[in-house]
Amino acid sequence: MPITDVTETLDPADWEAMRALAHRAVDDGFNWLQTVRDRPAWQPTPDKVIAEFHRPLPQEPQGAESAYQDFVDLVLPYPLGNVHPRFWAWYMGNGTPLGAIGDFLAAIVNPNMGGGNHVANHVESQVVDWCKEIVGLPLDSGGLLVSGGSTANLVGLTVARNTATAADVRVAGVRGLPAPLVFYASVEAHSCMQKSLELLGLGSGALRKVAVNAEYQIDLNALESVIGADRAAGLVPACVVGNAGTINTGAVDDLAALARICERHKLWFHVDGAIGAVVALAPKHRHLVAGIEEADSVALDLHKWLHVPFEAGCALVRDRGAQRATFSLTPEYLQHAARGLASGPIWFSEFGPQLSRGFRALKVWLSFKEHGLAKFGRLIDQNIAQAHELAALVRAEPTLELMAPVVLNIVCFRYHPAGVADPELSALNQELLIRLHESGIAAPSYTTLNGQYCLRAALPNHRTQSSDLRILTDAVVRIGRELSGPRT
Ligand SMILES: *Cc1c(COP(=O)(O)O)cnc(C)c1O
């Protein structure tokens, strides 16, 4: 009598049908990307679509085809917009087709990148080495791929905290520190710096926000005097964070000068290069980030200006031993063996907070190989040139006002008709931005500089063409006129 095998699996009963579905997904996905310019930069998700996301937990199978159809109907039509050529909000990459294939293949191989002896660790190791090469850190530095700039900064600042004094913070916690630690960054530093210090138990009060000059760079004299005052007060200055591209205006601190200050005061030098570390690739602008190679730790984002699909960032730490001493914890069940599956020289879980980790290295590795880093460097130069073009369009239009110097690829400006002043001017620009988003024409975001609300276009966009910039300024002027009446 035949025995009926009742073993269940998640593999498809019909591989051919699954294969056909996968081919359809590739066709649908690439058609969608190829035609992105024909669609709005952004549109709201309709209420009736949102209602679909409140259906109960599916107990019974819907089937792959039907689940995929839900993706096509409910998800695909309402993207954030960052794949679009006229998306310039916040600071985001666009992704690439091969990067998407990389995410697919990473999920196919599906290794856990915490450790073990398998080839994927060599892929990540190579990608991390390439990142060291990009910023000029020695190849024997430590590093690992992380979710993005926030985590990369957290990793760097954690090592900085743990090495600031002889106290063993891992055992005694921050209560064991001889005196409160102080970290320094400009007022323009990213919010993740404060979040890191909060998570590290040092508190946001441990972050000294140093004034900036007219170029929004950290004021070096102010920095040195506050370091001196803190030391005189019995605090322990620990770390200076340099900005390689601030989120508001794209300003780059004088990194070489910060390196000298850190050397003089024996401080950890961390660089937040989420935006600008990769400017080191750009032949025409790499001089702007000179000094980054002197950092003790660097945070890079790969899902921003290098367009690797979310998520991908990289934390680099010059002192590999210090990074390992901060994060390594090897219980019995994770002991490394000399041979076999549990051997291998690279256990990334010893260099960051995560144990189980995804194979995000593959999409980076494929992207770098596909295009070569020289092309990424040219694209960065191209975006910076576009930012200057946009600034020139703003300057040429009497009702537009440039609000900050353009250094990298961020342009802050506002609609400013004659005779309108704050607070009406801010309210006018706020409504203008919302109408611009709702029009679907373009999607910049906003910021506030010296208390003045302004539109902010960040151009780490490999799909933007020069003609798109004119479309933006024309739309801003037209909507601004509609809002402010016939006055101008
Ligand atoms: C985006 C950004 C971050 C945070 O990076 P995520 O990838 O969003 O986590 C940190 N610093 C700067 C300057 C940034 O632009």
Short mmCIF file of C-alpha atoms and ligand atoms in Angstrom, two decimals:
data_model
loop_
_atom_site.label_atom_id
_atom_site.label_comp_id
_atom_site.label_asym_id
_atom_site.label_seq_id
_atom_site.Cartn_x
_atom_site.Cartn_y
_atom_site.Cartn_z
CA MET A 1 0.00 0.00 0.00
CA PRO A 2 1.52 3.40 -0.99
CA ILE A 3 2.26 5.71 1.91
CA THR A 4 0.88 9.20 1.38
CA ASP A 5 3.54 11.78 2.18
CA VAL A 6 1.85 14.60 3.99
CA THR A 7 5.00 16.73 4.43
CA GLU A 8 4.30 20.37 3.66
CA THR A 9 6.72 22.91 2.21
CA LEU A 10 6.65 26.55 1.14
CA ASP A 11 8.10 25.70 -2.26
CA PRO A 12 5.66 26.01 -5.14
CA ALA A 13 3.71 22.93 -6.19
CA ASP A 14 4.10 24.16 -9.75
CA TRP A 15 7.55 25.59 -10.38
CA GLU A 16 6.69 26.46 -13.97
CA ALA A 17 3.81 28.66 -12.85
CA MET A 18 6.07 30.38 -10.28
CA ARG A 19 8.73 30.89 -12.94
CA ALA A 20 6.15 32.46 -15.27
CA LEU A 21 5.02 34.74 -12.44
CA ALA A 22 8.62 35.80 -11.79
CA HIS A 23 9.09 36.66 -15.47
CA ARG A 24 5.91 38.69 -15.37
CA ALA A 25 7.13 40.49 -12.25
CA VAL A 26 10.37 41.44 -14.02
CA ASP A 27 8.45 42.68 -17.07
CA ASP A 28 5.96 44.65 -14.98
CA GLY A 29 8.71 46.08 -12.77
CA PHE A 30 10.99 47.16 -15.59
CA ASN A 31 8.11 48.57 -17.67
CA TRP A 32 7.10 50.57 -14.62
CA LEU A 33 10.65 51.92 -14.18
CA GLN A 34 11.11 52.65 -17.87
CA THR A 35 7.95 54.75 -17.98
CA VAL A 36 8.42 56.50 -14.63
CA ARG A 37 8.83 59.90 -16.29
CA ASP A 38 5.29 59.70 -17.73
CA ARG A 39 3.73 59.50 -14.28
CA PRO A 40 3.35 62.11 -11.53
CA ALA A 41 6.31 62.65 -9.21
CA TRP A 42 3.90 61.94 -6.36
CA GLN A 43 0.21 61.26 -5.85
CA PRO A 44 -1.79 60.44 -2.75
CA THR A 45 -2.96 56.89 -2.07
CA PRO A 46 -6.77 56.85 -2.50
CA ASP A 47 -8.86 56.03 0.58
CA LYS A 48 -10.39 52.99 -1.06
CA VAL A 49 -6.89 51.58 -1.61
CA ILE A 50 -5.91 52.32 2.01
CA ALA A 51 -9.04 50.48 3.14
CA GLU A 52 -7.67 47.34 1.49
CA PHE A 53 -4.81 47.38 4.02
CA HIS A 54 -7.22 46.86 6.89
CA ARG A 55 -8.33 43.40 5.86
CA PRO A 56 -7.83 40.73 8.54
CA LEU A 57 -4.95 38.29 8.88
CA PRO A 58 -5.17 35.87 5.96
CA GLN A 59 -5.57 32.36 7.35
CA GLU A 60 -6.38 30.69 4.06
CA PRO A 61 -4.16 30.82 0.98
CA GLN A 62 -4.85 33.39 -1.65
CA GLY A 63 -2.20 31.97 -3.97
CA ALA A 64 0.91 33.55 -5.47
CA GLU A 65 -0.82 34.95 -8.57
CA SER A 66 -3.51 36.67 -6.59
CA ALA A 67 -1.07 38.02 -3.97
CA TYR A 68 1.06 39.38 -6.80
CA GLN A 69 -2.02 40.98 -8.37
CA ASP A 70 -2.68 42.78 -5.08
CA PHE A 71 0.84 44.20 -5.28
CA VAL A 72 0.20 45.39 -8.85
CA ASP A 73 -3.17 46.95 -7.94
CA LEU A 74 -2.49 48.34 -4.48
CA VAL A 75 1.23 49.05 -4.12
CA LEU A 76 2.80 49.71 -7.50
CA PRO A 77 0.64 52.73 -8.48
CA TYR A 78 1.33 54.83 -5.36
CA PRO A 79 5.09 55.10 -4.82
CA LEU A 80 6.86 57.57 -2.56
CA GLY A 81 8.20 59.05 -5.77
CA ASN A 82 11.94 58.76 -5.26
CA VAL A 83 12.26 56.73 -8.46
CA HIS A 84 11.02 59.77 -10.40
CA PRO A 85 13.33 62.22 -12.24
CA ARG A 86 11.73 65.22 -10.50
CA PHE A 87 11.79 63.85 -6.97
CA TRP A 88 14.13 66.03 -4.92
CA ALA A 89 12.64 65.70 -1.43
CA TRP A 90 14.71 64.96 1.69
CA TYR A 91 17.73 63.06 0.40
CA MET A 92 17.23 59.77 -1.41
CA GLY A 93 18.65 57.63 -4.14
CA ASN A 94 16.59 56.34 -7.07
CA GLY A 95 17.64 52.70 -7.14
CA THR A 96 18.78 50.86 -10.27
CA PRO A 97 17.43 47.87 -12.24
CA LEU A 98 20.47 45.70 -11.50
CA GLY A 99 20.32 46.78 -7.87
CA ALA A 100 16.77 45.40 -7.80
CA ILE A 101 17.97 42.14 -9.33
CA GLY A 102 20.62 42.12 -6.60
CA ASP A 103 17.94 42.23 -3.91
CA PHE A 104 16.10 39.39 -5.66
CA LEU A 105 19.22 37.25 -5.93
CA ALA A 106 20.25 38.02 -2.35
CA ALA A 107 16.88 36.64 -1.27
CA ILE A 108 17.36 33.59 -3.49
CA VAL A 109 20.72 32.71 -1.91
CA ASN A 110 19.39 34.05 1.41
CA PRO A 111 22.50 33.74 3.56
CA ASN A 112 22.61 35.01 7.12
CA MET A 113 25.48 37.48 7.18
CA GLY A 114 26.14 37.24 10.90
CA GLY A 115 29.00 34.83 10.40
CA GLY A 116 29.96 31.35 9.29
CA ASN A 117 32.14 30.10 6.51
CA HIS A 118 30.46 30.99 3.24
CA VAL A 119 31.32 33.02 0.19
CA ALA A 120 28.81 35.84 0.77
CA ASN A 121 30.99 37.13 3.63
CA HIS A 122 33.74 37.66 1.09
CA VAL A 123 31.35 39.71 -1.04
CA GLU A 124 30.56 42.01 1.90
CA SER A 125 34.21 42.14 2.89
CA GLN A 126 35.13 43.26 -0.61
CA VAL A 127 32.37 45.87 -0.71
CA VAL A 128 33.49 47.25 2.67
CA ASP A 129 37.09 47.36 1.41
CA TRP A 130 35.88 49.28 -1.63
CA CYS A 131 34.18 51.78 0.68
CA LYS A 132 37.47 52.22 2.56
CA GLU A 133 39.14 52.86 -0.77
CA ILE A 134 36.50 55.43 -1.74
CA VAL A 135 37.13 57.57 1.36
CA GLY A 136 40.83 56.74 1.70
CA LEU A 137 40.81 54.77 4.95
CA PRO A 138 43.47 52.04 5.29
CA LEU A 139 42.41 48.57 4.18
CA ASP A 140 43.05 47.14 7.64
CA SER A 141 40.29 49.35 9.07
CA GLY A 142 37.13 47.77 10.41
CA GLY A 143 33.75 48.13 8.76
CA LEU A 144 30.43 46.59 7.94
CA LEU A 145 27.32 47.25 5.95
CA VAL A 146 24.37 48.56 7.92
CA SER A 147 20.84 49.76 7.23
CA GLY A 148 21.90 53.31 6.42
CA GLY A 149 23.51 56.48 7.64
CA SER A 150 21.75 56.54 11.00
CA THR A 151 23.07 53.12 12.00
CA ALA A 152 26.47 53.84 10.49
CA ASN A 153 26.72 56.96 12.64
CA LEU A 154 25.52 55.02 15.69
CA VAL A 155 28.24 52.42 15.14
CA GLY A 156 30.96 55.07 14.85
CA LEU A 157 29.77 57.01 17.90
CA THR A 158 29.46 53.83 19.96
CA VAL A 159 33.10 52.96 19.35
CA ALA A 160 34.01 56.58 20.12
CA ARG A 161 32.14 56.37 23.43
CA ASN A 162 33.72 53.07 24.42
CA THR A 163 37.26 54.20 23.66
CA ALA A 164 37.01 57.69 25.16
CA THR A 165 38.22 56.68 28.61
CA ALA A 166 39.87 53.70 30.27
CA ALA A 167 36.52 52.80 31.85
CA ASP A 168 34.90 49.59 30.58
CA VAL A 169 31.56 50.96 29.45
CA ARG A 170 30.43 47.49 28.37
CA VAL A 171 30.60 46.29 31.96
CA ALA A 172 29.89 49.35 34.08
CA GLY A 173 27.68 51.27 31.66
CA VAL A 174 27.91 55.03 31.44
CA ARG A 175 27.72 55.20 35.25
CA GLY A 176 31.27 53.85 35.24
CA LEU A 177 32.62 56.83 33.29
CA PRO A 178 34.98 59.06 35.30
CA ALA A 179 33.12 62.18 34.11
CA PRO A 180 30.43 62.99 31.54
CA LEU A 181 31.55 62.62 27.92
CA VAL A 182 30.94 65.43 25.46
CA PHE A 183 30.46 65.11 21.70
CA TYR A 184 30.70 68.06 19.29
CA ALA A 185 28.96 68.75 16.02
CA SER A 186 27.65 71.82 14.28
CA VAL A 187 24.07 73.00 14.68
CA GLU A 188 23.57 71.69 11.14
CA ALA A 189 24.39 68.08 12.10
CA HIS A 190 21.78 65.45 11.30
CA SER A 191 19.21 64.50 13.96
CA CYS A 192 20.58 60.94 14.06
CA MET A 193 23.55 62.28 16.03
CA GLN A 194 21.30 63.30 18.88
CA LYS A 195 19.38 60.03 18.59
CA SER A 196 22.67 58.12 18.82
CA LEU A 197 23.73 59.91 21.99
CA GLU A 198 20.32 59.27 23.50
CA LEU A 199 20.59 55.57 22.67
CA LEU A 200 24.14 55.47 24.01
CA GLY A 201 22.91 56.57 27.43
CA LEU A 202 24.86 59.81 27.24
CA GLY A 203 21.79 61.91 26.64
CA SER A 204 21.15 64.63 24.09
CA GLY A 205 22.78 67.03 26.57
CA ALA A 206 26.11 65.39 25.74
CA LEU A 207 25.93 66.89 22.25
CA ARG A 208 27.38 70.39 21.94
CA LYS A 209 25.84 72.04 18.93
CA VAL A 210 28.50 74.41 17.68
CA ALA A 211 27.65 77.53 15.66
CA VAL A 212 28.23 77.70 11.90
CA ASN A 213 29.65 80.40 9.63
CA ALA A 214 27.84 82.01 6.69
CA GLU A 215 28.58 78.90 4.61
CA TYR A 216 26.89 76.72 7.24
CA GLN A 217 30.24 75.11 8.14
CA ILE A 218 31.19 74.49 11.74
CA ASP A 219 32.87 77.52 13.31
CA LEU A 220 36.32 76.20 14.19
CA ASN A 221 37.13 78.88 16.77
CA ALA A 222 33.82 78.34 18.53
CA LEU A 223 34.53 74.61 18.55
CA GLU A 224 37.94 74.98 20.12
CA SER A 225 36.75 77.36 22.78
CA VAL A 226 33.87 75.12 23.84
CA ILE A 227 36.22 72.10 23.99
CA GLY A 228 38.51 74.12 26.25
CA ALA A 229 35.65 75.28 28.46
CA ASP A 230 34.31 71.74 28.83
CA ARG A 231 37.68 70.38 29.79
CA ALA A 232 38.18 73.18 32.30
CA ALA A 233 34.79 72.29 33.76
CA GLY A 234 35.94 68.72 34.37
CA LEU A 235 34.01 67.11 31.52
CA VAL A 236 35.60 64.68 29.07
CA PRO A 237 35.57 65.92 25.46
CA ALA A 238 35.32 62.69 23.46
CA CYS A 239 34.49 63.16 19.82
CA VAL A 240 34.03 65.72 17.06
CA VAL A 241 31.57 64.95 14.27
CA GLY A 242 32.41 66.56 10.95
CA ASN A 243 29.72 66.98 8.32
CA ALA A 244 30.54 65.92 4.79
CA GLY A 245 27.35 67.41 3.39
CA THR A 246 24.72 68.69 5.78
CA ILE A 247 21.12 67.72 5.29
CA ASN A 248 19.82 71.30 5.17
CA THR A 249 22.15 72.93 2.68
CA GLY A 250 24.82 70.38 1.71
CA ALA A 251 27.55 72.30 3.53
CA VAL A 252 30.87 70.51 4.04
CA ASP A 253 32.84 71.26 7.19
CA ASP A 254 36.58 71.90 6.90
CA LEU A 255 37.40 68.24 7.54
CA ALA A 256 41.17 68.66 7.38
CA ALA A 257 41.01 71.42 10.01
CA LEU A 258 38.75 69.25 12.19
CA ALA A 259 41.25 66.40 11.91
CA ARG A 260 44.00 68.71 13.21
CA ILE A 261 41.81 69.93 16.07
CA CYS A 262 41.02 66.33 17.04
CA GLU A 263 44.68 65.44 16.94
CA ARG A 264 45.58 68.41 19.11
CA HIS A 265 42.90 67.67 21.70
CA LYS A 266 43.16 63.86 21.43
CA LEU A 267 39.56 63.48 20.33
CA TRP A 268 37.84 60.87 18.18
CA PHE A 269 37.16 62.29 14.70
CA HIS A 270 33.94 60.96 13.20
CA VAL A 271 32.65 62.06 9.80
CA ASP A 272 28.98 61.91 8.88
CA GLY A 273 29.39 61.25 5.19
CA ALA A 274 25.82 60.04 4.58
CA ILE A 275 25.57 62.61 1.81
CA GLY A 276 29.08 63.63 0.92
CA ALA A 277 31.57 60.83 1.62
CA VAL A 278 31.09 59.65 -1.96
CA VAL A 279 32.04 63.09 -3.29
CA ALA A 280 35.55 61.64 -2.90
CA LEU A 281 34.69 59.79 -6.15
CA ALA A 282 33.91 62.95 -8.11
CA PRO A 283 36.90 64.32 -10.06
CA LYS A 284 35.68 67.93 -10.10
CA HIS A 285 34.61 68.17 -6.46
CA ARG A 286 36.57 65.64 -4.41
CA HIS A 287 38.72 68.45 -2.99
CA LEU A 288 35.65 69.52 -0.99
CA VAL A 289 35.89 66.46 1.26
CA ALA A 290 39.67 66.45 1.66
CA GLY A 291 40.51 65.37 5.19
CA ILE A 292 37.86 62.64 5.36
CA GLU A 293 40.68 60.11 5.03
CA GLU A 294 41.97 61.26 8.43
CA ALA A 295 38.77 60.29 10.26
CA ASP A 296 38.67 57.65 12.99
CA SER A 297 35.26 56.60 11.75
CA VAL A 298 33.09 57.42 8.74
CA ALA A 299 29.40 56.85 8.07
CA LEU A 300 28.52 56.42 4.38
CA ASP A 301 25.16 55.95 2.75
CA LEU A 302 24.98 53.75 -0.33
CA HIS A 303 21.22 54.12 -0.81
CA LYS A 304 21.53 57.87 -1.33
CA TRP A 305 24.00 59.21 -3.87
CA LEU A 306 25.11 55.75 -5.08
CA HIS A 307 21.51 54.63 -5.72
CA VAL A 308 21.73 51.16 -4.25
CA PRO A 309 18.12 50.18 -3.42
CA PHE A 310 17.16 50.77 0.23
CA GLU A 311 18.65 49.77 2.65
CA ALA A 312 22.42 50.10 2.42
CA GLY A 313 24.89 52.11 4.43
CA CYS A 314 28.44 51.48 5.58
CA ALA A 315 30.20 52.12 8.89
CA LEU A 316 33.99 52.34 8.75
CA VAL A 317 36.25 52.43 11.80
CA ARG A 318 39.99 52.96 11.43
CA ASP A 319 40.81 50.95 14.55
CA ARG A 320 39.37 47.55 13.69
CA GLY A 321 40.28 46.19 17.11
CA ALA A 322 38.32 48.96 18.84
CA GLN A 323 35.26 48.24 16.71
CA ARG A 324 35.47 44.54 17.51
CA ALA A 325 36.02 45.23 21.20
CA THR A 326 32.85 47.31 21.18
CA PHE A 327 30.53 44.77 19.57
CA SER A 328 32.02 41.28 19.82
CA LEU A 329 30.16 38.88 22.07
CA THR A 330 30.59 35.20 21.37
CA PRO A 331 28.48 32.86 23.48
CA GLU A 332 28.91 29.09 23.34
CA TYR A 333 26.41 28.61 20.53
CA LEU A 334 28.31 31.07 18.34
CA GLN A 335 31.86 29.85 18.98
CA HIS A 336 33.96 30.00 15.86
CA ALA A 337 35.54 26.75 14.73
CA ALA A 338 38.87 26.27 13.03
CA ARG A 339 37.31 24.24 10.21
CA GLY A 340 33.89 23.54 8.79
CA LEU A 341 30.76 25.68 8.55
CA ALA A 342 31.40 27.61 11.78
CA SER A 343 34.90 28.66 10.74
CA GLY A 344 35.81 31.56 8.49
CA PRO A 345 37.77 34.73 9.15
CA ILE A 346 34.86 37.15 8.89
CA TRP A 347 32.03 37.30 11.40
CA PHE A 348 30.33 40.61 10.80
CA SER A 349 28.17 40.15 13.89
CA GLU A 350 31.29 40.99 15.89
CA PHE A 351 31.44 44.47 14.37
CA GLY A 352 27.93 45.82 14.85
CA PRO A 353 24.71 45.40 16.80
CA GLN A 354 22.99 42.82 14.56
CA LEU A 355 23.42 39.07 14.69
CA SER A 356 21.24 37.94 11.79
CA ARG A 357 21.99 40.17 8.83
CA GLY A 358 20.80 40.29 5.22
CA PHE A 359 22.91 39.98 2.12
CA ARG A 360 22.69 43.68 1.25
CA ALA A 361 26.26 43.50 0.00
CA LEU A 362 25.19 41.75 -3.20
CA LYS A 363 23.25 44.67 -4.70
CA VAL A 364 26.17 46.97 -3.89
CA TRP A 365 28.71 44.57 -5.37
CA LEU A 366 26.66 44.17 -8.57
CA SER A 367 26.09 47.93 -8.92
CA PHE A 368 29.77 48.80 -8.48
CA LYS A 369 30.78 46.14 -11.00
CA GLU A 370 28.07 47.10 -13.48
CA HIS A 371 28.89 50.80 -13.73
CA GLY A 372 32.36 51.22 -12.30
CA LEU A 373 33.05 53.88 -9.70
CA ALA A 374 34.29 56.40 -12.28
CA LYS A 375 30.72 56.66 -13.59
CA PHE A 376 29.32 57.23 -10.11
CA GLY A 377 31.91 59.99 -9.73
CA ARG A 378 30.77 61.60 -12.99
CA LEU A 379 27.12 61.37 -11.92
CA ILE A 380 27.98 63.15 -8.67
CA ASP A 381 29.72 65.91 -10.64
CA GLN A 382 26.66 66.05 -12.93
CA ASN A 383 24.28 66.49 -9.98
CA ILE A 384 26.43 69.25 -8.48
CA ALA A 385 26.47 71.02 -11.85
CA GLN A 386 22.66 70.68 -11.98
CA ALA A 387 22.38 72.23 -8.51
CA HIS A 388 24.36 75.23 -9.75
CA GLU A 389 22.11 75.38 -12.85
CA LEU A 390 19.05 75.41 -10.62
CA ALA A 391 20.60 78.13 -8.47
CA ALA A 392 21.22 80.17 -11.63
CA LEU A 393 17.56 79.77 -12.69
CA VAL A 394 16.50 80.95 -9.24
CA ARG A 395 18.80 83.97 -9.39
CA ALA A 396 17.53 84.88 -12.85
CA GLU A 397 13.89 84.92 -11.75
CA PRO A 398 12.97 88.12 -9.88
CA THR A 399 10.29 86.41 -7.75
CA LEU A 400 12.61 83.62 -6.61
CA GLU A 401 15.19 83.98 -3.88
CA LEU A 402 18.17 81.74 -3.23
CA MET A 403 18.39 81.06 0.50
CA ALA A 404 21.78 79.40 0.99
CA PRO A 405 25.06 78.96 -0.86
CA VAL A 406 25.14 75.90 -3.14
CA VAL A 407 28.16 73.67 -2.53
CA LEU A 408 27.04 70.14 -3.34
CA ASN A 409 23.62 69.19 -4.69
CA ILE A 410 21.14 70.92 -2.38
CA VAL A 411 19.37 74.13 -3.36
CA CYS A 412 17.30 76.12 -0.86
CA PHE A 413 15.09 78.85 -2.29
CA ARG A 414 11.66 80.42 -1.95
CA TYR A 415 9.03 82.25 -3.89
CA HIS A 416 9.34 85.86 -2.81
CA PRO A 417 7.17 88.38 -4.63
CA ALA A 418 7.76 92.05 -3.92
CA GLY A 419 5.96 93.43 -0.91
CA VAL A 420 5.40 90.12 0.91
CA ALA A 421 7.26 89.47 4.16
CA ASP A 422 7.21 86.86 6.92
CA PRO A 423 5.08 85.37 8.35
CA GLU A 424 2.88 85.55 5.21
CA LEU A 425 5.88 84.67 3.07
CA SER A 426 6.43 81.40 4.93
CA ALA A 427 2.74 80.55 4.80
CA LEU A 428 2.72 81.29 1.06
CA ASN A 429 5.66 78.97 0.43
CA GLN A 430 4.19 76.21 2.60
CA GLU A 431 0.97 76.19 0.61
CA LEU A 432 2.93 76.50 -2.62
CA LEU A 433 4.92 73.35 -1.81
CA ILE A 434 1.81 71.33 -1.01
CA ARG A 435 0.17 72.42 -4.27
CA LEU A 436 3.33 71.53 -6.15
CA HIS A 437 3.27 68.04 -4.63
CA GLU A 438 -0.42 67.65 -5.40
CA SER A 439 0.16 68.74 -8.98
CA GLY A 440 2.54 65.80 -9.37
CA ILE A 441 4.92 68.04 -11.34
CA ALA A 442 7.86 67.85 -8.95
CA ALA A 443 8.61 66.91 -5.36
CA PRO A 444 11.12 69.04 -3.51
CA SER A 445 10.83 69.27 0.29
CA TYR A 446 11.42 72.16 2.66
CA THR A 447 13.54 73.36 5.52
CA THR A 448 13.88 76.38 7.75
CA LEU A 449 17.04 78.48 7.57
CA ASN A 450 17.51 81.29 10.08
CA GLY A 451 13.83 81.03 10.89
CA GLN A 452 12.82 81.40 7.26
CA TYR A 453 10.81 78.67 5.58
CA CYS A 454 12.20 77.64 2.22
CA LEU A 455 11.79 75.08 -0.50
CA ARG A 456 14.65 72.64 -0.69
CA ALA A 457 15.62 70.58 -3.71
CA ALA A 458 18.17 67.81 -3.15
CA LEU A 459 19.53 66.41 -6.39
CA PRO A 460 21.13 63.02 -5.82
CA ASN A 461 19.04 61.89 -8.80
CA HIS A 462 20.54 60.01 -11.72
CA ARG A 463 17.34 60.48 -13.75
CA THR A 464 17.14 64.29 -13.51
CA GLN A 465 17.84 66.17 -16.73
CA SER A 466 18.57 69.88 -17.01
CA SER A 467 15.13 70.48 -18.54
CA ASP A 468 13.55 69.16 -15.33
CA LEU A 469 15.02 72.08 -13.40
CA ARG A 470 13.24 74.63 -15.55
CA ILE A 471 9.99 72.68 -15.12
CA LEU A 472 10.43 73.14 -11.37
CA THR A 473 11.11 76.88 -11.37
CA ASP A 474 8.31 77.51 -13.90
CA ALA A 475 5.84 75.58 -11.73
CA VAL A 476 6.93 77.36 -8.55
CA VAL A 477 6.51 80.78 -10.16
CA ARG A 478 3.14 79.86 -11.69
CA ILE A 479 1.71 78.42 -8.46
CA GLY A 480 3.21 81.30 -6.47
CA ARG A 481 1.45 83.80 -8.75
CA GLU A 482 -1.84 81.95 -8.42
CA LEU A 483 -1.52 82.07 -4.64
CA SER A 484 -0.36 85.64 -4.23
CA GLY A 485 -2.77 87.18 -6.69
CA PRO A 486 -2.11 89.70 -9.45
CA ARG A 487 0.33 91.73 -7.34
CA THR A 488 3.36 90.53 -9.31
C1 LIG B 1 20.25 60.77 5.50
C2 LIG B 1 21.26 61.26 6.44
C3 LIG B 1 21.53 60.57 7.60
C4 LIG B 1 20.75 59.36 8.02
O1 LIG B 1 20.93 58.32 7.09
P1 LIG B 1 19.80 57.21 6.85
O2 LIG B 1 20.35 56.44 5.71
O3 LIG B 1 18.54 57.95 6.50
O4 LIG B 1 19.67 56.43 8.10
C5 LIG B 1 22.54 61.05 8.41
N1 LIG B 1 23.23 62.15 8.09
C6 LIG B 1 22.97 62.85 6.96
C7 LIG B 1 23.78 64.07 6.66
C8 LIG B 1 21.97 62.43 6.10
O5 LIG B 1 21.71 63.11 4.99
#
